[in-house]
mmCIF file of C-alpha atoms in Angstrom:
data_model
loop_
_atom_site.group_PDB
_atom_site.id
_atom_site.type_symbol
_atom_site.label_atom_id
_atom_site.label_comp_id
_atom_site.label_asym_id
_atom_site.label_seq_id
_atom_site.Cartn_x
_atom_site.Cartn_y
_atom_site.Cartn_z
ATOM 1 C CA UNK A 1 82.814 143.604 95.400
ATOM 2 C CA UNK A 2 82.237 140.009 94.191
ATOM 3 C CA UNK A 3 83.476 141.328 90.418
ATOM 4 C CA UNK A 4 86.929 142.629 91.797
ATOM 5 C CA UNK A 5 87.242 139.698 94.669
ATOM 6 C CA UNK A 6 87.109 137.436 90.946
ATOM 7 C CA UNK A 7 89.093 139.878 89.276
ATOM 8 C CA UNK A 8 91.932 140.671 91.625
ATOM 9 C CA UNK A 9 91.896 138.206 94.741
ATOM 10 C CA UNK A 10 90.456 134.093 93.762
ATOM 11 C CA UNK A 11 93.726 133.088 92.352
ATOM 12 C CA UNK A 12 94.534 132.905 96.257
ATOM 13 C CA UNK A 13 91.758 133.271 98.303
ATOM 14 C CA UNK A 14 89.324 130.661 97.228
ATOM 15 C CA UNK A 15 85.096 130.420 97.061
ATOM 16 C CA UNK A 16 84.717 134.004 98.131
ATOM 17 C CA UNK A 17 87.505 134.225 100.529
ATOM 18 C CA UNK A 18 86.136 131.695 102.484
ATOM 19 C CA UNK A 19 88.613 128.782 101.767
ATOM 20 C CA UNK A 20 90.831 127.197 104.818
ATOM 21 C CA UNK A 21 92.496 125.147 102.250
ATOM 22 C CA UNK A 22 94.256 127.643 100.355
ATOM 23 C CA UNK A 23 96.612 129.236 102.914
ATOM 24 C CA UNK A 24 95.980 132.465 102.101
ATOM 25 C CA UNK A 25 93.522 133.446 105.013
ATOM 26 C CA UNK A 26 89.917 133.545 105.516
ATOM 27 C CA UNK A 27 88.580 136.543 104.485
ATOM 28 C CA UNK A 28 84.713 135.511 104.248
ATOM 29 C CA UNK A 29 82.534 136.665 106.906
ATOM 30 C CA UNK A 30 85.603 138.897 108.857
ATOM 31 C CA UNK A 31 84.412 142.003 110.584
ATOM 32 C CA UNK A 32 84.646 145.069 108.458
ATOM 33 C CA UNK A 33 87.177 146.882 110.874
ATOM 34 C CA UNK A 34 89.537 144.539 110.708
ATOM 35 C CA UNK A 35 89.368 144.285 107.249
ATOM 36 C CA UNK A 36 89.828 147.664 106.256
ATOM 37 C CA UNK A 37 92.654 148.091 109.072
ATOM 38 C CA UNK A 38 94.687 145.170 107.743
ATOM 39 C CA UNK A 39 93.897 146.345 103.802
ATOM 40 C CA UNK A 40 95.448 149.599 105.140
ATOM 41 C CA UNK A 41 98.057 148.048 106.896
ATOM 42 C CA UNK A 42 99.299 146.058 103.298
ATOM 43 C CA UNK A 43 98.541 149.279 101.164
ATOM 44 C CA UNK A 44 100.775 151.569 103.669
ATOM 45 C CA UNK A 45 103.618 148.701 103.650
ATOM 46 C CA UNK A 46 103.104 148.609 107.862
ATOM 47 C CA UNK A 47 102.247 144.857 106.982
ATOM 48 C CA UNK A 48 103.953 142.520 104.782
ATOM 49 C CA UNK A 49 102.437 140.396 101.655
ATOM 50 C CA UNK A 50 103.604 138.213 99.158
ATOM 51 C CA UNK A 51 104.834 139.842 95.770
ATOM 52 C CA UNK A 52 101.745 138.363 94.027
ATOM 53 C CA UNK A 53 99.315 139.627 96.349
ATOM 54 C CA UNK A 54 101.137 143.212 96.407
ATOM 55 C CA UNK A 55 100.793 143.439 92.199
ATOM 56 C CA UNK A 56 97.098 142.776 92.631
ATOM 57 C CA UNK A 57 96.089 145.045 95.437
ATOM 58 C CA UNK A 58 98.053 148.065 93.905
ATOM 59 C CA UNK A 59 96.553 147.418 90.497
ATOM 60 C CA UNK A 60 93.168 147.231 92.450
ATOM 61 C CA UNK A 61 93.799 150.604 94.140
ATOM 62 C CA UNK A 62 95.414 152.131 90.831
ATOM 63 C CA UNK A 63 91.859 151.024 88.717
ATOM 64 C CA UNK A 64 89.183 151.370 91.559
ATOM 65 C CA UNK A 65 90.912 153.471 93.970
ATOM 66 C CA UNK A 66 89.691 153.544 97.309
ATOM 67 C CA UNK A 67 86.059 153.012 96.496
ATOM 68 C CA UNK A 68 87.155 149.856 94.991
ATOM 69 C CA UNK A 69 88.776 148.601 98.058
ATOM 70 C CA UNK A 70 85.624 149.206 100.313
ATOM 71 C CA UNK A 71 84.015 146.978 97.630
ATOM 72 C CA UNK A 72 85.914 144.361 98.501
ATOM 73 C CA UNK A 73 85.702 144.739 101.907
ATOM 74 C CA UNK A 74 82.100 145.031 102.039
ATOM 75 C CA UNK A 75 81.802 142.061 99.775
ATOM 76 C CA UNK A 76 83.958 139.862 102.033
ATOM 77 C CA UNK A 77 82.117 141.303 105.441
ATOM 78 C CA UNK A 78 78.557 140.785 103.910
ATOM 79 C CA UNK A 79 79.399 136.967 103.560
ATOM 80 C CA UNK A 80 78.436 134.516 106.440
#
């Protein structure tokens, strides 16, 4: 998860996810649920993102597919 969170997401969401500073949200250290509801949320389009953030996630699902996006999620969740 840490490869495709530098890959695919620390443009925006800085140290790990766990930066308040970059205005992209906190995503260190969130519960796993509401990670992979609000992941599903972006990737269904029930939940808006940015057009940089959209480009990146569906290349991340296109590569990695949904294995890749637990990944992530498990990366993020893991972190405390």
């Amino acid at each position: 998860g840490k490869k495709l969170h530098d890959n695919f997401c620390e443009k925006c969401h800085a140290e790990g996810g766990s930066s308040a500073e970059d205005d992209a949200g906190i995503l260190a250290g969130q519960m796993m649920p509401y990670l992979e509801y609000s992941i599903d949320d972006f990737l269904s389009g029930e939940r808006e993102m940015s057009k940089k953030m959209k480009k990146r996630l569906e290349e991340l699902h296109a590569k990695y597919g949904d294995q890749g996006v637990q990944m992530l999620i498990h990366y993020y969740g893991s972190q405390r």
